[in-house]
XYZ file of C-alpha atoms in Angstrom:
711
model
C -35.664 -43.568 -130.907
C -39.351 -42.338 -130.519
C -40.891 -39.903 -127.977
C -44.023 -40.264 -126.538
C -46.382 -37.812 -125.557
C -47.502 -36.924 -122.947
C -47.889 -39.950 -120.069
C -47.883 -43.483 -120.205
C -50.025 -46.158 -119.435
C -51.779 -46.439 -116.386
C -52.396 -50.672 -115.186
C -55.197 -52.485 -115.350
C -56.438 -50.607 -118.124
C -56.957 -52.258 -121.546
C -57.605 -49.242 -123.423
C -53.992 -47.596 -122.416
C -52.145 -50.193 -120.379
C -52.595 -53.476 -121.934
C -49.080 -53.629 -122.160
C -47.441 -50.794 -124.237
C -49.703 -49.712 -126.542
C -47.192 -47.699 -128.544
C -47.295 -48.516 -131.719
C -44.189 -48.691 -134.095
C -44.391 -51.184 -137.306
C -42.172 -52.439 -140.077
C -44.635 -53.462 -141.355
C -85.532 -64.636 -157.680
C -89.113 -65.251 -158.928
C -89.415 -65.186 -162.582
C -90.164 -61.813 -164.022
C -93.965 -61.902 -165.218
C -95.828 -59.194 -167.748
C -97.051 -56.205 -166.097
C -100.733 -56.419 -164.629
C -102.391 -55.021 -162.147
C -104.826 -57.656 -161.424
C -103.888 -57.635 -157.988
C -103.504 -53.719 -157.409
C -107.376 -53.313 -156.108
C -106.680 -50.775 -153.444
C -106.567 -51.822 -149.694
C -108.745 -50.253 -147.136
C -106.679 -47.834 -145.156
C -106.857 -48.305 -140.772
C -109.277 -45.548 -139.464
C -106.932 -43.494 -138.265
C -105.415 -42.897 -141.598
C -106.801 -39.187 -143.431
C -106.665 -39.670 -147.905
C -104.467 -37.508 -149.224
C -106.034 -34.788 -151.725
C -105.071 -35.470 -155.308
C -102.616 -33.137 -155.542
C -102.376 -32.362 -152.184
C -98.823 -30.930 -150.311
C -96.678 -33.852 -148.365
C -93.665 -33.546 -148.213
C -90.171 -35.502 -149.382
C -87.276 -36.848 -149.586
C -85.626 -39.030 -151.473
C -56.596 -33.232 -124.704
C -56.325 -31.414 -122.229
C -52.273 -30.181 -121.792
C -49.623 -32.490 -122.426
C -46.582 -33.018 -120.943
C -43.339 -32.450 -122.171
C -41.441 -35.536 -123.838
C -39.936 -37.742 -121.700
C -35.904 -38.671 -122.876
C -36.971 -41.620 -124.208
C -39.658 -42.861 -125.484
C -42.418 -45.702 -125.850
C -40.955 -47.902 -129.142
C -42.279 -49.799 -130.960
C -41.222 -51.850 -133.953
C -42.517 -54.697 -136.989
C -40.866 -57.920 -136.434
C -41.661 -59.648 -139.833
C -39.707 -62.526 -141.330
C -36.701 -62.017 -143.955
C -36.171 -63.638 -147.280
C -33.786 -66.465 -146.908
C -30.571 -63.593 -148.115
C -32.201 -61.348 -145.113
C -32.749 -58.282 -147.001
C -36.192 -56.967 -147.148
C -38.946 -58.519 -149.477
C -39.012 -56.667 -152.464
C -41.765 -54.903 -154.258
C -43.056 -56.689 -157.554
C -42.291 -55.020 -160.368
C -44.870 -52.828 -161.270
C -46.035 -51.967 -158.345
C -45.266 -48.173 -158.234
C -48.455 -45.994 -158.166
C -47.093 -44.054 -161.485
C -49.076 -40.609 -161.017
C -50.354 -41.654 -157.862
C -47.971 -40.603 -154.699
C -47.292 -43.085 -152.299
C -49.416 -41.224 -149.875
C -52.350 -41.713 -152.079
C -51.600 -45.075 -152.439
C -50.968 -46.292 -149.311
C -54.004 -44.446 -147.433
C -55.572 -46.332 -144.860
C -58.579 -47.550 -146.907
C -58.910 -49.855 -149.559
C -58.872 -48.475 -152.839
C -60.714 -51.285 -155.255
C -58.738 -49.842 -158.465
C -55.475 -49.489 -156.924
C -53.096 -52.315 -157.260
C -50.912 -50.847 -154.223
C -53.555 -51.363 -151.757
C -53.791 -54.668 -151.725
C -49.714 -54.244 -150.247
C -48.891 -55.268 -146.610
C -48.997 -52.633 -144.094
C -44.833 -52.719 -143.742
C -44.923 -52.520 -147.744
C -47.001 -49.419 -147.565
C -44.628 -47.953 -144.664
C -41.682 -48.308 -146.672
C -43.077 -46.567 -149.696
C -43.874 -43.878 -147.640
C -40.366 -43.478 -146.057
C -38.632 -43.600 -149.000
C -41.193 -40.783 -150.356
C -40.646 -38.729 -147.557
C -44.377 -38.482 -147.176
C -45.265 -38.576 -143.002
C -48.429 -40.563 -141.776
C -50.641 -41.012 -138.920
C -51.768 -43.527 -137.213
C -55.304 -43.511 -134.780
C -55.552 -45.856 -131.749
C -59.251 -47.185 -129.991
C -60.059 -49.258 -127.202
C -63.061 -51.118 -127.206
C -66.219 -49.629 -125.006
C -67.963 -51.185 -122.854
C -71.787 -51.241 -124.033
C -73.326 -51.945 -127.422
C -74.146 -48.748 -127.961
C -70.749 -47.342 -127.742
C -69.441 -49.975 -130.093
C -71.921 -48.435 -132.836
C -71.015 -45.116 -131.999
C -66.855 -45.948 -131.735
C -67.714 -47.774 -135.794
C -69.298 -44.292 -136.586
C -65.938 -42.736 -135.316
C -63.941 -44.899 -137.618
C -66.059 -43.667 -140.363
C -65.336 -40.403 -139.661
C -61.859 -40.557 -138.499
C -60.739 -42.947 -141.493
C -62.015 -39.949 -143.773
C -58.980 -37.836 -142.456
C -56.276 -41.128 -144.071
C -54.613 -42.819 -141.507
C -52.081 -45.338 -142.603
C -54.101 -47.359 -140.240
C -55.910 -47.823 -137.250
C -55.385 -50.128 -134.009
C -57.704 -52.139 -131.469
C -56.506 -52.523 -128.102
C -56.836 -55.649 -126.277
C -58.879 -55.551 -122.894
C -58.086 -59.276 -121.098
C -61.266 -58.099 -118.019
C -63.331 -57.719 -121.187
C -63.402 -60.793 -123.010
C -60.961 -59.807 -125.857
C -61.298 -62.879 -128.491
C -65.074 -63.313 -128.080
C -68.232 -62.234 -130.791
C -69.328 -59.663 -127.760
C -69.799 -56.456 -130.268
C -67.640 -54.642 -127.402
C -64.740 -57.649 -127.711
C -61.256 -56.370 -129.431
C -61.709 -59.188 -132.342
C -65.124 -57.658 -133.044
C -64.346 -54.428 -133.193
C -61.106 -54.636 -134.980
C -62.623 -57.086 -137.631
C -65.620 -54.673 -138.054
C -63.274 -51.938 -138.776
C -61.754 -54.174 -141.714
C -64.520 -55.282 -143.128
C -67.298 -52.851 -142.417
C -65.216 -49.705 -142.828
C -62.303 -50.765 -145.089
C -59.640 -49.079 -142.376
C -56.200 -51.348 -142.329
C -56.516 -52.420 -138.791
C -53.870 -53.399 -136.262
C -55.107 -55.871 -133.671
C -53.393 -55.942 -130.243
C -52.931 -59.342 -128.904
C -51.160 -60.199 -125.148
C -50.200 -62.573 -123.199
C -51.682 -62.019 -119.756
C -54.095 -64.688 -118.629
C -54.053 -66.872 -121.524
C -53.265 -69.926 -122.568
C -50.973 -71.008 -125.777
C -54.165 -73.097 -127.342
C -56.602 -69.797 -126.608
C -54.403 -67.506 -127.814
C -54.167 -69.465 -130.770
C -56.946 -70.064 -131.386
C -57.667 -66.347 -131.408
C -55.167 -65.897 -133.965
C -57.336 -68.526 -136.147
C -59.990 -66.294 -135.922
C -58.451 -63.588 -136.545
C -56.876 -64.335 -139.606
C -60.672 -65.915 -140.710
C -62.211 -62.568 -139.953
C -60.034 -60.590 -142.434
C -57.052 -59.762 -139.994
C -53.665 -59.443 -141.196
C -51.460 -57.231 -138.789
C -51.020 -58.073 -135.158
C -49.481 -56.599 -132.050
C -47.637 -58.425 -129.880
C -47.631 -57.651 -126.006
C -46.905 -58.949 -123.088
C -49.583 -56.928 -121.233
C -50.161 -55.446 -117.788
C -50.666 -57.965 -114.506
C -53.987 -58.331 -113.737
C -52.675 -57.609 -110.046
C -49.536 -55.740 -109.063
C -47.693 -58.805 -109.721
C -47.007 -60.527 -113.101
C -48.501 -64.304 -112.872
C -47.497 -66.275 -115.314
C -49.857 -68.659 -117.188
C -50.063 -72.182 -117.022
C -48.896 -73.310 -120.285
C -48.816 -69.626 -121.503
C -46.113 -66.748 -122.469
C -44.478 -65.153 -120.177
C -43.080 -62.584 -122.784
C -44.064 -61.129 -126.023
C -40.949 -62.668 -127.573
C -42.366 -65.996 -126.808
C -45.800 -64.702 -128.299
C -43.822 -63.470 -131.454
C -42.324 -66.569 -131.625
C -45.136 -68.798 -131.649
C -47.054 -66.629 -134.242
C -44.284 -67.228 -136.704
C -44.136 -70.962 -135.780
C -48.040 -71.825 -136.275
C -48.741 -69.135 -139.468
C -45.324 -68.301 -140.688
C -45.449 -65.314 -142.779
C -49.462 -64.325 -142.634
C -49.336 -61.671 -140.243
C -47.614 -58.229 -140.377
C -46.081 -58.754 -136.635
C -45.354 -55.400 -134.528
C -43.718 -55.275 -130.868
C -43.699 -52.071 -128.850
C -41.420 -50.701 -125.853
C -41.559 -48.748 -123.093
C -39.257 -45.403 -122.232
C -37.138 -46.938 -118.974
C -38.523 -43.752 -117.087
C -41.883 -45.289 -116.947
C -43.140 -46.724 -114.393
C -44.795 -50.169 -115.903
C -41.278 -50.603 -117.441
C -41.113 -53.979 -117.311
C -43.403 -53.321 -120.735
C -40.403 -51.815 -122.007
C -37.783 -54.064 -120.848
C -40.430 -56.951 -123.065
C -40.206 -54.785 -125.952
C -36.206 -54.478 -125.991
C -36.098 -58.095 -125.367
C -38.489 -59.370 -128.330
C -35.819 -56.604 -130.551
C -32.741 -58.311 -129.474
C -34.460 -61.946 -129.340
C -35.268 -61.498 -133.090
C -32.114 -59.254 -133.744
C -29.776 -62.624 -132.782
C -31.989 -65.750 -133.273
C -30.075 -68.587 -135.340
C -32.837 -68.265 -137.647
C -31.431 -65.321 -138.811
C -34.822 -63.227 -138.163
C -34.508 -59.912 -137.728
C -36.326 -56.587 -136.679
C -36.837 -54.267 -139.118
C -39.379 -51.768 -139.387
C -39.721 -47.542 -137.949
C -40.140 -46.189 -134.933
C -43.329 -44.277 -134.996
C -44.091 -41.179 -132.539
C -46.981 -41.567 -130.292
C -49.101 -38.933 -128.757
C -51.027 -39.568 -125.915
C -54.447 -37.730 -125.249
C -54.948 -37.527 -121.595
C -58.489 -37.123 -121.206
C -58.948 -33.196 -122.176
C -62.647 -34.288 -122.058
C -62.732 -34.705 -118.114
C -60.489 -31.887 -117.405
C -57.803 -30.810 -114.988
C -58.997 -33.615 -112.364
C -58.591 -37.042 -114.813
C -55.483 -34.527 -115.573
C -54.133 -35.133 -111.704
C -55.279 -38.871 -111.883
C -53.362 -39.867 -114.869
C -50.251 -38.213 -113.289
C -50.290 -40.204 -110.029
C -51.288 -43.187 -111.656
C -48.042 -43.005 -114.233
C -45.883 -41.626 -111.470
C -44.418 -39.057 -114.120
C -43.668 -35.409 -113.064
C -45.471 -32.909 -115.036
C -43.009 -30.116 -116.138
C -43.225 -26.920 -113.546
C -43.955 -24.653 -116.987
C -46.952 -26.398 -117.695
C -47.916 -26.948 -113.973
C -47.374 -22.715 -114.076
C -50.303 -22.601 -117.310
C -52.546 -25.049 -115.947
C -53.310 -23.735 -112.186
C -54.930 -20.471 -113.205
C -57.708 -22.143 -116.224
C -57.985 -25.614 -114.104
C -61.405 -24.945 -113.761
C -61.834 -24.142 -117.272
C -61.864 -27.454 -119.742
C -62.394 -26.110 -123.095
C -59.273 -23.348 -121.971
C -57.223 -26.356 -121.044
C -57.925 -28.722 -123.802
C -56.863 -26.017 -126.177
C -53.724 -25.805 -124.247
C -53.214 -29.188 -124.629
C -53.824 -28.701 -128.781
C -51.548 -25.990 -129.034
C -49.262 -28.141 -126.747
C -49.266 -31.461 -128.895
C -49.165 -29.860 -132.452
C -45.420 -27.312 -131.090
C -44.521 -30.521 -130.474
C -45.381 -32.475 -132.952
C -44.272 -29.976 -135.494
C -40.811 -30.047 -133.765
C -40.813 -33.995 -134.229
C -41.536 -33.707 -137.567
C -38.896 -30.930 -138.132
C -36.356 -33.554 -136.912
C -36.260 -35.653 -140.011
C -36.480 -38.487 -137.353
C -39.852 -39.875 -136.872
C -41.979 -40.822 -140.328
C -44.705 -41.107 -138.246
C -47.645 -40.138 -135.738
C -49.686 -42.632 -133.700
C -52.160 -40.767 -131.759
C -53.784 -42.306 -128.631
C -57.442 -41.072 -129.387
C -58.972 -42.602 -126.088
C -62.053 -42.726 -128.651
C -62.278 -39.480 -128.403
C -62.427 -37.649 -132.146
C -62.347 -33.520 -131.755
C -58.903 -33.055 -130.588
C -57.017 -35.153 -132.668
C -58.522 -34.349 -135.888
C -57.965 -30.545 -135.009
C -54.388 -31.163 -133.926
C -54.257 -33.385 -137.662
C -55.467 -30.551 -139.382
C -53.441 -27.876 -138.180
C -50.425 -30.447 -139.015
C -51.448 -30.537 -142.591
C -51.806 -34.181 -142.433
C -55.613 -34.450 -142.435
C -56.509 -35.059 -145.892
C -59.526 -35.548 -146.806
C -59.754 -37.391 -150.578
C -62.669 -36.494 -152.168
C -61.868 -39.037 -154.736
C -64.116 -42.662 -154.001
C -62.103 -45.416 -155.455
C -65.542 -47.235 -155.943
C -69.033 -45.498 -155.949
C -69.669 -47.402 -152.822
C -68.026 -48.417 -149.815
C -65.506 -50.586 -149.932
C -64.084 -53.489 -147.358
C -60.718 -54.434 -146.405
C -60.792 -58.109 -145.935
C -58.358 -59.734 -148.196
C -60.930 -62.057 -149.647
C -63.017 -58.876 -151.254
C -59.413 -57.708 -152.888
C -60.806 -58.490 -156.262
C -64.350 -57.415 -155.722
C -65.442 -54.084 -157.925
C -69.510 -54.563 -158.685
C -72.181 -54.410 -156.588
C -75.945 -54.094 -157.137
C -76.951 -50.695 -156.318
C -79.772 -51.237 -154.321
C -76.998 -51.493 -150.952
C -75.482 -48.162 -151.985
C -76.856 -46.379 -148.855
C -76.100 -49.586 -146.678
C -72.545 -51.157 -147.412
C -72.175 -52.562 -144.216
C -75.452 -54.589 -144.682
C -74.355 -55.647 -147.924
C -70.965 -56.843 -146.689
C -72.705 -58.685 -143.428
C -75.217 -60.283 -146.286
C -72.246 -62.036 -148.428
C -69.727 -62.333 -145.955
C -69.797 -66.272 -146.562
C -69.341 -65.915 -150.278
C -65.799 -67.236 -151.174
C -65.450 -64.988 -154.243
C -66.593 -61.831 -154.843
C -67.554 -60.387 -158.795
C -64.880 -58.878 -160.995
C -65.330 -57.256 -163.651
C -68.940 -58.136 -164.098
C -71.725 -58.615 -162.325
C -72.807 -61.789 -164.692
C -76.239 -63.767 -164.853
C -76.857 -65.779 -161.354
C -80.540 -67.180 -160.741
C -79.586 -67.704 -157.071
C -77.145 -65.203 -155.284
C -76.299 -66.540 -151.679
C -77.260 -63.458 -149.901
C -77.387 -64.368 -146.379
C -80.957 -63.543 -144.324
C -80.519 -60.200 -141.962
C -82.242 -61.608 -139.091
C -80.965 -59.388 -136.613
C -81.551 -55.552 -137.415
C -79.686 -53.988 -134.457
C -76.363 -55.375 -135.197
C -73.951 -52.812 -134.061
C -72.587 -51.965 -136.741
C -76.264 -51.796 -138.857
C -77.915 -50.056 -136.704
C -79.020 -46.560 -136.779
C -76.566 -44.231 -134.989
C -78.733 -42.106 -133.333
C -80.998 -43.144 -129.933
C -84.566 -43.606 -129.924
C -85.233 -40.628 -128.491
C -83.517 -38.664 -131.223
C -85.122 -41.331 -134.019
C -88.677 -40.054 -132.636
C -87.837 -36.471 -132.457
C -86.805 -36.574 -135.975
C -89.510 -38.998 -137.641
C -92.355 -37.871 -135.661
C -93.271 -38.723 -131.890
C -97.220 -39.026 -133.310
C -97.448 -39.549 -136.832
C -101.533 -39.169 -138.207
C -101.209 -39.781 -142.326
C -99.198 -40.977 -144.742
C -98.651 -37.473 -145.706
C -96.769 -37.933 -142.155
C -94.205 -39.962 -143.218
C -93.796 -37.798 -146.477
C -92.828 -34.829 -144.327
C -90.617 -36.809 -142.805
C -88.869 -37.881 -146.339
C -89.074 -33.917 -147.450
C -87.415 -32.851 -144.086
C -84.268 -35.555 -144.899
C -84.053 -34.196 -148.270
C -84.106 -30.081 -147.670
C -81.984 -30.458 -144.433
C -84.895 -28.199 -143.098
C -86.365 -28.690 -139.339
C -89.858 -30.434 -139.240
C -92.768 -28.826 -137.466
C -91.121 -29.720 -133.961
C -87.933 -27.936 -134.726
C -85.269 -31.030 -135.377
C -83.360 -31.774 -138.468
C -83.985 -34.883 -140.236
C -80.616 -36.027 -140.690
C -80.856 -40.003 -141.063
C -83.632 -42.317 -142.140
C -84.317 -46.075 -141.879
C -82.395 -47.071 -145.530
C -79.664 -44.398 -145.236
C -77.809 -43.316 -141.882
C -76.013 -40.798 -143.441
C -76.121 -37.235 -145.021
C -77.183 -37.521 -148.318
C -74.912 -37.770 -150.759
C -73.040 -34.952 -152.680
C -74.802 -35.712 -156.306
C -77.653 -35.991 -154.758
C -77.842 -31.609 -154.907
C -78.295 -32.224 -158.395
C -81.849 -33.658 -157.715
C -83.033 -32.127 -154.885
C -85.358 -30.083 -156.341
C -86.769 -32.813 -158.784
C -86.314 -35.183 -155.477
C -88.633 -32.345 -153.183
C -91.333 -32.065 -155.889
C -92.412 -35.850 -156.064
C -91.509 -36.800 -152.793
C -94.439 -34.133 -151.493
C -96.344 -36.518 -153.714
C -95.737 -39.772 -152.203
C -92.861 -41.122 -154.247
C -90.686 -41.951 -151.337
C -87.476 -42.034 -152.572
C -84.699 -44.478 -150.568
C -81.855 -44.464 -153.359
C -81.311 -42.335 -156.636
C -78.319 -41.197 -159.095
C -78.710 -38.725 -162.030
C -77.764 -39.590 -165.274
C -73.730 -38.289 -166.112
C -72.081 -38.774 -169.744
C -68.238 -38.567 -169.969
C -67.500 -36.470 -166.467
C -63.695 -36.432 -165.319
C -63.223 -39.009 -162.412
C -61.546 -36.121 -160.449
C -64.935 -34.366 -160.227
C -65.873 -33.752 -156.696
C -69.204 -34.943 -156.953
C -69.717 -37.872 -159.203
C -65.992 -38.958 -159.463
C -64.488 -41.746 -158.878
C -61.474 -44.235 -159.553
C -58.255 -43.443 -160.710
C -57.024 -39.753 -161.951
C -57.646 -39.412 -165.832
C -60.552 -41.416 -166.579
C -64.621 -40.743 -167.155
C -67.081 -41.786 -165.162
C -70.553 -42.578 -166.328
C -73.785 -43.451 -164.944
C -77.823 -44.200 -166.482
C -80.389 -41.813 -164.400
C -81.894 -44.736 -161.244
C -84.513 -43.883 -158.970
C -85.728 -45.834 -156.272
C -88.417 -45.044 -154.171
C -91.673 -46.864 -152.427
C -94.968 -45.280 -153.374
C -98.890 -46.146 -152.985
C -100.979 -49.073 -154.883
C -102.662 -46.432 -156.571
C -99.484 -44.523 -157.823
C -98.474 -47.537 -158.947
C -101.579 -48.713 -161.034
C -101.047 -44.654 -163.050
C -97.508 -45.598 -163.156
C -97.601 -48.804 -165.063
C -100.092 -46.767 -167.579
C -97.528 -44.496 -168.106
C -94.496 -46.461 -168.384
C -96.027 -48.241 -171.440
C -95.137 -44.985 -173.416
C -91.092 -45.286 -172.264
C -90.757 -49.031 -172.913
C -87.519 -49.041 -174.954
C -86.165 -46.536 -172.772
C -87.324 -47.485 -169.131
C -86.694 -50.480 -167.338
C -88.435 -50.877 -164.474
C -88.665 -53.494 -161.355
C -92.206 -53.097 -159.008
C -92.575 -55.654 -156.271
C -94.935 -55.448 -153.180
C -93.872 -57.186 -149.708
C -95.308 -60.380 -150.509
C -93.302 -60.699 -153.555
C -95.672 -59.880 -156.264
C -92.666 -58.626 -159.165
C -93.825 -56.764 -162.571
C -91.104 -55.945 -164.295
C -89.909 -55.463 -168.335
C -86.139 -56.120 -167.669
C -85.021 -59.800 -169.531
C -85.061 -62.394 -167.184
C -82.030 -62.978 -165.274
C -80.301 -60.455 -166.996
C -78.478 -56.859 -164.874
C -78.437 -53.618 -166.071
C -75.441 -51.472 -165.824
C -75.606 -48.245 -164.730
C -72.528 -46.906 -163.748
C -69.167 -47.258 -165.199
C -65.885 -45.933 -165.624
C -63.261 -46.088 -168.493
C -59.361 -44.821 -167.272
C -56.265 -45.326 -169.075
C -55.005 -48.807 -169.301
C -57.816 -50.674 -167.473
C -60.366 -52.031 -168.674
C -63.897 -50.436 -168.803
C -65.280 -50.985 -164.980
C -68.876 -51.124 -164.061
C -69.191 -51.134 -160.225
C -72.646 -51.094 -159.922
C -75.374 -53.066 -161.318
C -79.689 -53.478 -161.334
C -79.796 -56.837 -160.906
C -83.383 -58.413 -160.836
C -82.283 -61.405 -158.643
C -80.791 -59.238 -155.794
C -83.549 -56.795 -155.973
C -86.034 -59.121 -154.451
C -83.426 -59.706 -152.020
C -82.860 -56.374 -151.091
C -86.864 -56.069 -151.134
C -86.978 -57.968 -148.353
C -84.495 -56.136 -146.098
C -85.841 -52.537 -147.560
C -89.665 -53.539 -146.727
C -88.818 -54.716 -143.076
C -86.623 -51.698 -142.016
C -90.079 -49.778 -141.992
C -90.827 -51.901 -139.278
C -87.887 -52.951 -137.640
C -86.425 -49.388 -137.393
C -89.276 -47.052 -137.460
C -92.759 -48.695 -137.100
C -90.883 -50.331 -133.430
C -90.257 -46.845 -132.006
C -93.900 -46.732 -132.078
C -96.515 -48.628 -129.208
C -98.585 -52.137 -131.014
C -102.123 -50.791 -132.195
C -100.959 -46.972 -131.585
C -102.401 -44.826 -134.864
C -98.296 -44.080 -135.398
C -97.620 -47.656 -135.995
C -101.005 -48.689 -137.612
C -99.652 -46.190 -140.712
C -96.557 -47.613 -140.530
C -97.923 -51.125 -140.801
C -99.932 -50.029 -143.548
C -97.553 -48.432 -145.402
C -95.350 -51.494 -145.143
C -98.235 -54.120 -146.201
C -99.376 -52.050 -149.342
C -96.667 -49.902 -150.468
C -95.121 -51.141 -153.918
C -90.822 -51.131 -154.097
C -90.381 -49.359 -157.716
C -86.702 -49.107 -159.124
C -86.169 -47.161 -162.705
C -83.536 -47.027 -164.719
C -83.445 -44.470 -168.074
C -81.196 -46.071 -170.470
C -80.450 -43.398 -172.400
C -77.914 -41.360 -169.918
C -76.441 -39.437 -173.308
C -80.449 -37.167 -172.774
C -81.872 -35.633 -170.353
C -83.585 -37.531 -167.480
C -86.790 -38.863 -168.201
C -87.582 -39.989 -165.130
C -88.629 -37.005 -163.432
C -91.227 -36.789 -166.901
C -92.502 -40.405 -165.805
C -93.206 -39.196 -162.323
C -95.118 -36.357 -163.628
C -96.947 -37.855 -166.139
C -97.973 -40.224 -163.335
C -99.868 -37.793 -161.352
C -101.354 -36.095 -163.846
C -102.587 -39.277 -164.815
C -103.744 -40.295 -161.432
C -105.483 -36.829 -160.697
C -107.203 -37.186 -163.949
C -110.912 -37.920 -163.024
C -111.887 -41.353 -163.246
C -108.619 -42.941 -162.714
C -109.327 -45.289 -160.323
C -112.086 -47.023 -162.393
C -109.979 -47.094 -164.939
C -106.706 -49.057 -163.774
C -108.977 -51.214 -161.793
C -110.395 -52.882 -164.957
C -106.776 -53.342 -166.354
């Protein structure tokens, strides 16, 4: 039996009361020679101030919980057995070897770990056999697009702690199966595809016909969802009303899923404690259990019962707690009332008390040996849940990355292990633009003259937009720009972590909505120096020659391996700087590969046509060499469209049209070049910094402008 802490769901709210959300599972154009024929400087708009040679700019690069009732909300995974009625066996060799079951069954999907592709029920079985406790997290669809964007950011942060899975509730009143950014279906598929999280989608019988439900299931399958929590759901009104041609019980929904989709989905059911005022849900779940166990098809209900921990809106404090108690029709134990009453006006104290109660209760449950995992109803909050998990020692941020880029958990991307480096800081955009691919590069990128990257027409898809609202972006990037140097300063503050002139820290850029990667610290001073001179870096990596794969800064992949990198630098810079850079690069022709392109697609490169250049690779025991990131000339031309557009879409449009600030961003967009440089001699010291220094030395030499204009 499982125990739920504390109050049960309230009716009419999909995020809590969707029918016992207590979870249990059983479960490009051709390259051309370098030329400066089209590099004549364009006239600048009147408001701009020219930077002087060598001038300084700036740079880039829970409230309290009631004691558990005697019973609890239970849920179990309902799976089709094999013909012999026994559990599906694991394939020989699927054991992780030196990897623990805990590592191999984390929520995110390690691209080099074969066990990561196992079904959720198999992951759970391994954890149970090894005695490793797990936790999972429940979320509900928010009401607004900004709320959806915030939730996806929360997925990324909370996913770092190692949940076995997350689940997303089904809100009948919120058009849950639609393509709206706030729908259950879209939130769940985003968690799978863009956040790489093992995800369960709730689905209820409420207010839906058999045909609608079948359509939603087909859509879920197409979107890469493989786990369903089948629920009857709460009535819309006071009483349950049967839907014509629909289902009245979760058992009917489970049977329908199996009939239409076989064993594709891992199916879970849920139950509520008999004391719960919403006991019809519990009865429904138990009916599922009895039905599945006793059916003439020999189907069995199997899988662990997981303790569910529910937060009672600790952020809202005492009055919210009282309201939830009223709705649930449960009594708060007197000893808890005695503690809460004196601190009822102190929300922080109530929250801290709730955390203490939750930690104590969870410790008791885990120590009992009867609970293999804990399922947290987060109510879309993270601080209290994260604190409880940390105190329990269950929050385990793994510094190792399965691959150098963020993976997707969509089944069709399970073999993907190579991507162009350009989207390193925008992995969700890359996944979006390649979502229609039927196959994904595995082992080698290969030569391709026409990778079918989808167009990125909507820069404000909720999972691609900045997490920061417009007001915060203006504070970070400047409410008023006065020159190109104003832009340089933004890049510098982002890289240095120092506040800008208005006292605000720059925590993101249009090309990177996240904090700087750890490996940036290895190049910080060099990046600051070049950005202050107008080399506006948006992507970079240091050269690495055989660091252990366990290295906390540059490591990735399984233990016992070694990783390698070629130095890489990608940046925007002015037309004049490109002129000098091309002169300097003649001295490095055999060592440095480069691609230089403007917004119109004028492409200058010394790289072999259509030939990708591996810039990251790893060697691991018992495996072929893995090369997960490449510089691909074709993909670069698709990336440049996105990279240039971000100047306008996410920065320029913060300002009024025709304003000086908007004109500065527009000028950079129209006249700067996007450049990438690769130093192929990875065992030697990185030469790219010297290339840039030589460029500025040439640029500052008297007569350089006349010299470059004649080439």
